[in-house]
Short mmCIF file of C-alpha atoms and ligand atoms in Angstrom, two decimals:
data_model
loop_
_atom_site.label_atom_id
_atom_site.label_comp_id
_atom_site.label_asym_id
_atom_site.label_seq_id
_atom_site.Cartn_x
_atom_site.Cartn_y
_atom_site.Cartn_z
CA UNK T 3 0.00 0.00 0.00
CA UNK T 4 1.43 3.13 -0.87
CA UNK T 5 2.35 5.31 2.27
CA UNK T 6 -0.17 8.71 3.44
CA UNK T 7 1.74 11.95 3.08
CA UNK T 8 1.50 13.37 5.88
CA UNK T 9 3.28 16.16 5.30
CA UNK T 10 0.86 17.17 2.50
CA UNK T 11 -2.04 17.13 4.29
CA UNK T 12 -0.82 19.26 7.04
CA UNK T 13 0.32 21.30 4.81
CA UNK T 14 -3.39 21.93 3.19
CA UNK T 15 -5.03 21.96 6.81
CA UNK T 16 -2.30 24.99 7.57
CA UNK T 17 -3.29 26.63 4.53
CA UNK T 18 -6.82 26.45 5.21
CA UNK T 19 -6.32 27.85 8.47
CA UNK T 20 -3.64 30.08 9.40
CA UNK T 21 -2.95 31.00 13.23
CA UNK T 22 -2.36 28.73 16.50
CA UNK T 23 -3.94 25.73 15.94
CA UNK T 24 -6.23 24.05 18.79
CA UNK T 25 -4.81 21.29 20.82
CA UNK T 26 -8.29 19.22 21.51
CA UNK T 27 -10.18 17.35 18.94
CA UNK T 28 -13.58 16.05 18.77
CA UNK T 29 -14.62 13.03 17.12
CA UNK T 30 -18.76 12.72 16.37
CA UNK T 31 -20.51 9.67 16.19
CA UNK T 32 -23.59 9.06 14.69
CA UNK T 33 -26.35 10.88 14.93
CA UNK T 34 -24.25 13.56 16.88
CA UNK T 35 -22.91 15.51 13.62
CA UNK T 36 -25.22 18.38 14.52
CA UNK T 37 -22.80 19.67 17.30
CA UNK T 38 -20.25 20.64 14.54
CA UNK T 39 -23.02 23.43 13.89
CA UNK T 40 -23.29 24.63 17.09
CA UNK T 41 -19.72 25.19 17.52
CA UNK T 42 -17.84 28.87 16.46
CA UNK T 43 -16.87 27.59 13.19
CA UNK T 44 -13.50 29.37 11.84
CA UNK T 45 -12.36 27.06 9.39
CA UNK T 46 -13.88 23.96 7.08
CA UNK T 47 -11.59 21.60 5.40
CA UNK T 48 -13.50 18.95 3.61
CA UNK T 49 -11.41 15.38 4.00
CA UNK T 50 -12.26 15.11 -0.07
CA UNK T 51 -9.81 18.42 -0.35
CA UNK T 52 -6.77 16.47 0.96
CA UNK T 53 -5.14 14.48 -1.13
CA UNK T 54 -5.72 9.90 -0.70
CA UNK T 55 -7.90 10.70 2.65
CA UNK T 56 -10.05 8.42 3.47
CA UNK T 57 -13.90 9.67 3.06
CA UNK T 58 -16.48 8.24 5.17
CA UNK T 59 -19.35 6.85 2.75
CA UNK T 60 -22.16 5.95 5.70
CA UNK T 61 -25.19 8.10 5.58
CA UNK T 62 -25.21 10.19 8.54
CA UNK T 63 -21.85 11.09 8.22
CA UNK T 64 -20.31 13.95 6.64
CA UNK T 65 -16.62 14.27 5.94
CA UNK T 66 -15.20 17.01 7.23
CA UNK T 67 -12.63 19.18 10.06
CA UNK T 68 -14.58 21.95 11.43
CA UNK T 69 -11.84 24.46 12.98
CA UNK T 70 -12.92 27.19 15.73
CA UNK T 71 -14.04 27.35 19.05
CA UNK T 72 -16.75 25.31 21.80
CA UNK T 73 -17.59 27.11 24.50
CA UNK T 74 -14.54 28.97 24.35
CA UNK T 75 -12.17 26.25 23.61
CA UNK T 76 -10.17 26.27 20.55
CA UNK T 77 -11.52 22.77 19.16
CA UNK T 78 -11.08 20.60 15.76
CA UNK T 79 -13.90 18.75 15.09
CA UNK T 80 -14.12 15.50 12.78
CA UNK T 81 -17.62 15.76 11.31
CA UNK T 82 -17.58 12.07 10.00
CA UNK T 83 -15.46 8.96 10.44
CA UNK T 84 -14.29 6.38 9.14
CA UNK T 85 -15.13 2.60 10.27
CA UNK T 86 -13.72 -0.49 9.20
CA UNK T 87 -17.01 -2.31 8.16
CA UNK T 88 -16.53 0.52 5.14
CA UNK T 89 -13.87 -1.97 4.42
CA UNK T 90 -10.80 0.29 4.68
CA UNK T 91 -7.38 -1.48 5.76
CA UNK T 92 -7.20 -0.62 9.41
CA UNK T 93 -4.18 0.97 9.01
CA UNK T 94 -5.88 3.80 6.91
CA UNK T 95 -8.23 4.27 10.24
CA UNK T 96 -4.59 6.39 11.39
CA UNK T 97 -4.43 8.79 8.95
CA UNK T 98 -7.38 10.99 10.57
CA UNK T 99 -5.74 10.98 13.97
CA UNK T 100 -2.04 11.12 12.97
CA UNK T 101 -2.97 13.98 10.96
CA UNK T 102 -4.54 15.51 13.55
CA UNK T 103 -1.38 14.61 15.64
CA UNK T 104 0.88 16.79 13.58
CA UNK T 105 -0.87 19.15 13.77
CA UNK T 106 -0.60 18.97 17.49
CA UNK T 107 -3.62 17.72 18.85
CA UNK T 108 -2.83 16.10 21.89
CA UNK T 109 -5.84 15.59 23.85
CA UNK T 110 -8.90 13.38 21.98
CA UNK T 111 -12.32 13.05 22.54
CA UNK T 112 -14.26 10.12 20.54
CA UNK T 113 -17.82 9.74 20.96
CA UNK T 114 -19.83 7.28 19.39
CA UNK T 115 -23.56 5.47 19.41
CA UNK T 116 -23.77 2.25 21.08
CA UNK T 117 -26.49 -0.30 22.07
CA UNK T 118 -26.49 -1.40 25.54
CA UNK T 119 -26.05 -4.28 27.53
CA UNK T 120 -27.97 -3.41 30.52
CA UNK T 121 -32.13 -2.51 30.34
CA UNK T 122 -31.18 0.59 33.18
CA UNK T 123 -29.28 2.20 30.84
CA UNK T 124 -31.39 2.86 27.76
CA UNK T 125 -31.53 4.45 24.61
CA UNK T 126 -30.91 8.37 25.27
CA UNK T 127 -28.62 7.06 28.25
CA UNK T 128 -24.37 8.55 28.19
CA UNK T 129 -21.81 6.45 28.95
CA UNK T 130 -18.04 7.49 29.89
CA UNK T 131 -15.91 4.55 28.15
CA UNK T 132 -13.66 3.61 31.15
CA UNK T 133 -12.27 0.87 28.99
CA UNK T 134 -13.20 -1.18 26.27
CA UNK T 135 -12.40 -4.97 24.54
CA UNK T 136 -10.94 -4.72 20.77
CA UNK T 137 -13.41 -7.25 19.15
CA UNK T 138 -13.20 -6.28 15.72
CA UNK T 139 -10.19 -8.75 14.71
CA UNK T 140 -8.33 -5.30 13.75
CA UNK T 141 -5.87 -3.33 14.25
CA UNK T 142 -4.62 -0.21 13.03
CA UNK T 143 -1.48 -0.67 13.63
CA UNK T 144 -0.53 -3.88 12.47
CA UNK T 145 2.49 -3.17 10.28
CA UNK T 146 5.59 -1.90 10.23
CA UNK T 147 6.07 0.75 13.11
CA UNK T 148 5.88 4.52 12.39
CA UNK T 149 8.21 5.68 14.95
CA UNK T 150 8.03 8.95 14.24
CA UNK T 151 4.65 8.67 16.22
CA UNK T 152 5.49 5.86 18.85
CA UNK T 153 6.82 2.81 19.84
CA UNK T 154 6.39 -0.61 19.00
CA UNK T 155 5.22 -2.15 21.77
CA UNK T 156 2.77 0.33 23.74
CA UNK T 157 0.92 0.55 27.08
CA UNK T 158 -3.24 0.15 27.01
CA UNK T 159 -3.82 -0.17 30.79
CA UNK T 160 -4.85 3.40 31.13
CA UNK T 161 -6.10 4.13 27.73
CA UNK T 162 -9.03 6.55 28.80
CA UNK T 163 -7.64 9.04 30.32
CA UNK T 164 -8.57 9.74 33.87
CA UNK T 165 -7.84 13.22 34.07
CA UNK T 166 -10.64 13.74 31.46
CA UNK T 167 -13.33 11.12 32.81
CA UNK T 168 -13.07 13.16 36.16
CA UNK T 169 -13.78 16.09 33.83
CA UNK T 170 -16.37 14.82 32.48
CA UNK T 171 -17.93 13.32 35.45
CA UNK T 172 -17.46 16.45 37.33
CA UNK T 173 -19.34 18.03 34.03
CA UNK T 174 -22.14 15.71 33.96
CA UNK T 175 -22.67 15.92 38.05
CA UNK T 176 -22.78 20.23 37.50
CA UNK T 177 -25.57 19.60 35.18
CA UNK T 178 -27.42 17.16 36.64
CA UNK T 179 -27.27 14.73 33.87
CA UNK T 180 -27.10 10.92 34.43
CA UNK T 181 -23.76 9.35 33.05
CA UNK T 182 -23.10 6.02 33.07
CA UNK T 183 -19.46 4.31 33.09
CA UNK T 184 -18.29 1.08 31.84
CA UNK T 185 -16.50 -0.82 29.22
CA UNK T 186 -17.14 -0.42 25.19
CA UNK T 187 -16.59 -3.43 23.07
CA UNK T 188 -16.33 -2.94 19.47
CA UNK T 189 -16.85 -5.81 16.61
CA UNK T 190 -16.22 -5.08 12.75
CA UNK T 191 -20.06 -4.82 12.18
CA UNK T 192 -21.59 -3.84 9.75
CA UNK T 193 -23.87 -5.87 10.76
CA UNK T 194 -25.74 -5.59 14.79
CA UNK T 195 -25.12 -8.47 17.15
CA UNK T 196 -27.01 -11.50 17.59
CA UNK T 197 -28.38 -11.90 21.13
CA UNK T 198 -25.67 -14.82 21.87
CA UNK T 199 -23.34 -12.55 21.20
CA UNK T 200 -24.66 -9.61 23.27
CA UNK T 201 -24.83 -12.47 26.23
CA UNK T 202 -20.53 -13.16 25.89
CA UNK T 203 -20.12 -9.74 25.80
CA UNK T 204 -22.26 -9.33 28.77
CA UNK T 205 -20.16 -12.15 30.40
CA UNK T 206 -16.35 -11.00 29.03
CA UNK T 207 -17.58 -7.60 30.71
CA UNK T 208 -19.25 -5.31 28.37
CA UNK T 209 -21.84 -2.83 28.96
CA UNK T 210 -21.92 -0.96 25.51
CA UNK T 211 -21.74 -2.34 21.71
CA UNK T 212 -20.53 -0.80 18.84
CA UNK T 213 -18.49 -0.32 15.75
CA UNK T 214 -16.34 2.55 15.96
CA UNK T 215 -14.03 4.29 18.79
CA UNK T 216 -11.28 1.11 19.22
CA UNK T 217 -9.00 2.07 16.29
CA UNK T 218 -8.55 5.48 16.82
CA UNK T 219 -7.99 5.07 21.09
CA UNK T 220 -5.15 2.87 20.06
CA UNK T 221 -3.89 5.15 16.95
CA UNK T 222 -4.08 7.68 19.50
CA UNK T 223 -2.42 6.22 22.54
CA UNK T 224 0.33 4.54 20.42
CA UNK T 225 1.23 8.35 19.44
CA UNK T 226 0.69 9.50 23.57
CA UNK T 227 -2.54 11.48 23.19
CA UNK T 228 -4.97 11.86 26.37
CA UNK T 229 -8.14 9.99 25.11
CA UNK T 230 -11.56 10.20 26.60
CA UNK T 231 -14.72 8.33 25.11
CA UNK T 232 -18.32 8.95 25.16
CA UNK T 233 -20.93 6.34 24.30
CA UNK T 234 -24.62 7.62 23.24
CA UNK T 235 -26.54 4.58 23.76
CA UNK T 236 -28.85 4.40 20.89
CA UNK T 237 -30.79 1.20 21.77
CA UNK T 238 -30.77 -1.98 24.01
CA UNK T 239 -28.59 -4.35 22.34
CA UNK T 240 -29.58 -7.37 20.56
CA UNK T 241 -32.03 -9.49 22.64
CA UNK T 242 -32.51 -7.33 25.24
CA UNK T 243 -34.12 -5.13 22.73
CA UNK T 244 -37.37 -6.49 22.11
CA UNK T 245 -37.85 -5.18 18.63
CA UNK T 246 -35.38 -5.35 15.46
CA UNK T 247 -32.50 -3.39 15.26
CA UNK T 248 -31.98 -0.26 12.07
CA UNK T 249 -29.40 1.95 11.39
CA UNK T 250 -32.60 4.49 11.87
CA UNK T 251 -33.60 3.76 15.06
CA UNK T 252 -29.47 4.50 16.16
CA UNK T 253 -29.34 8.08 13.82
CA UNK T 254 -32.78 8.62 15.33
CA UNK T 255 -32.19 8.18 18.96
CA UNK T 256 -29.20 9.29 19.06
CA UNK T 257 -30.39 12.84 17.77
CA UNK T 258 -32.73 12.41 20.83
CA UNK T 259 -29.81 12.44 23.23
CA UNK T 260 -27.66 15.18 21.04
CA UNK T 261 -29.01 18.08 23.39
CA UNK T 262 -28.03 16.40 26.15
CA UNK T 263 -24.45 15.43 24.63
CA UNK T 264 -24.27 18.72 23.74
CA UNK T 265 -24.93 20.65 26.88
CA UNK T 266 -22.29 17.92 28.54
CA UNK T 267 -19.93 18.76 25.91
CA UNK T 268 -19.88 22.40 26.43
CA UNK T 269 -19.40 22.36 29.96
CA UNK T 270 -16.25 20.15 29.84
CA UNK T 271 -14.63 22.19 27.14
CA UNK T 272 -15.90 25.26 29.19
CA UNK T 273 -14.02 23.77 32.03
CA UNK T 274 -11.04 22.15 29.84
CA UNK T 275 -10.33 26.06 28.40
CA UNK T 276 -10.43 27.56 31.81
CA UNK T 277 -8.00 24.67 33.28
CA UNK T 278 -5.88 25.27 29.79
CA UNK T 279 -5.93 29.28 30.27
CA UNK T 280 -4.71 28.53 33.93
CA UNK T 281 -2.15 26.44 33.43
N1 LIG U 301 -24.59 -2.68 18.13
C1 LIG U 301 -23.52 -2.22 17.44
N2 LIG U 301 -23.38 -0.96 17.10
C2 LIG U 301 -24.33 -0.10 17.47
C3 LIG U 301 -25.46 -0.51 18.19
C4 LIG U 301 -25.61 -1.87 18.54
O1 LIG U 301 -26.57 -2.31 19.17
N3 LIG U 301 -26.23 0.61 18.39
C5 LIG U 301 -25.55 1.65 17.84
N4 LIG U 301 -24.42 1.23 17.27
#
């Protein structure tokens, strides 16, 4: 596979915006692409404007960085994503995050919409990922090393950070909205679970399902970036649900519980700028 340049597509993200360049980024999940509008939008650079990257082709998803500002906070936000049931190599599930590495991101925050394991945390329910089980058979960063971002061999037992989760908690307590914690296990999808499988993920230690997040926590970590996750729960997974599962009922729910997301979002950043502007 011929190698990303990096160096080019930094190079057209600089040109498209000029000036310091924020050191948080925000990945949205589905359903939660709205939140790129209600940020203070300085800059758009449309992934189809930089040259071989990936473009995310699920409905739902846009492909884009918005550049500005949340609640103060100078943010990049990835309006789209890319997921391996698109049937990218993993490895091109880096590019996104190493990009945004060079440009100095170093703090990361993925969210994502997830069906859930337990019937007390339904759809419209947050969860903080405290930790989560790679089930997708993937990784991003099988290969030979790029050691320009990290080592080899790298540490997982902390992967969400727990500076941030305080944050958020702390956040979500100020507010007075419910959130959840527990582990996120993500398969290749595309397809939704099948109850058995919902019960052994119960049983390995799940409490959310879902397709997206894994690769880009590890992509991340491997390259030392402060990761926090957010799962939207969308539905009760397979089997515990007592309906059929659609990618409708997850974009549909999930803009249900975007308000909320929203409102939780802003007060972190809110809180992440003033910590930034103190320190
Ligand atoms: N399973 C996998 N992915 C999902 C689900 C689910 O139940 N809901 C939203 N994304």
């Amino acid at each position: 596979m011929q190698k990303f340049n990096y160096d080019k597509a930094v190079a057209v993200i600089k040109q498209n915006h000029q000036g310091p360049f924020p050191k948080t980024a925000l990945v949205l999940g589905s359903g939660l692409g709205r939140f790129g509008e209600t940020m203070e939008i300085e800059t758009v650079v449309d992934y189809g404007d930089i040259p071989d990257f990936p473009v995310s082709t699920v409905s739902g998803h846009s492909g884009r960085f918005l550049i500005g500002k949340a609640s103060g906070l100078p943010l990049i936000c990835m309006q789209g994503r890319m997921h391996l049931y698109e049937g990218y190599p993993a490895s091109k599930l880096a590019i996104a995050i190493r990009t945004l590495r060079l440009l100095g991101v170093d703090t990361l925050i993925l969210t994502n919409a997830a069906g859930s394991m337990h019937e007390d945390m339904g759809p419209g329910s947050l969860m903080l990922i405290e930790d989560h089980i790679n089930f997708s058979g993937q990784n991003p960063l099988v290969g030979p090393n790029d050691q320009r971002f990290g080592d080899r061999f790298f540490d997982m037992s902390s992967a969400y950070d727990s500076e941030l989760r305080k944050g958020l908690t702390e956040a979500a307590q100020s507010l007075g909205i419910g959130l959840h914690k527990g582990v996120y296990v993500q398969t290749m999808g595309p397809n939704f679970e099948t109850p058995a499988e919902v019960r052994m993920f119960k049983q390995l230690g799940a409490d959310a399902v879902g397709m997206s997040t894994v690769p880009e926590c590890l992509v991340a970590q491997h390259a030392g970036m402060r990761v926090a996750g957010l799962s939207v729960i969308t539905n009760l997974a397979a089997g515990i649900a007592k309906h059929a599962l659609s990618h409708e009922e997850t974009i549909s729910e999930g803009s249900k519980a975007t308000a909320t997301t929203e409102r939780l979002l802003n007060r972190f950043f809110a809180d992440l700028n003033a910590k930034q502007m103190a320190g």
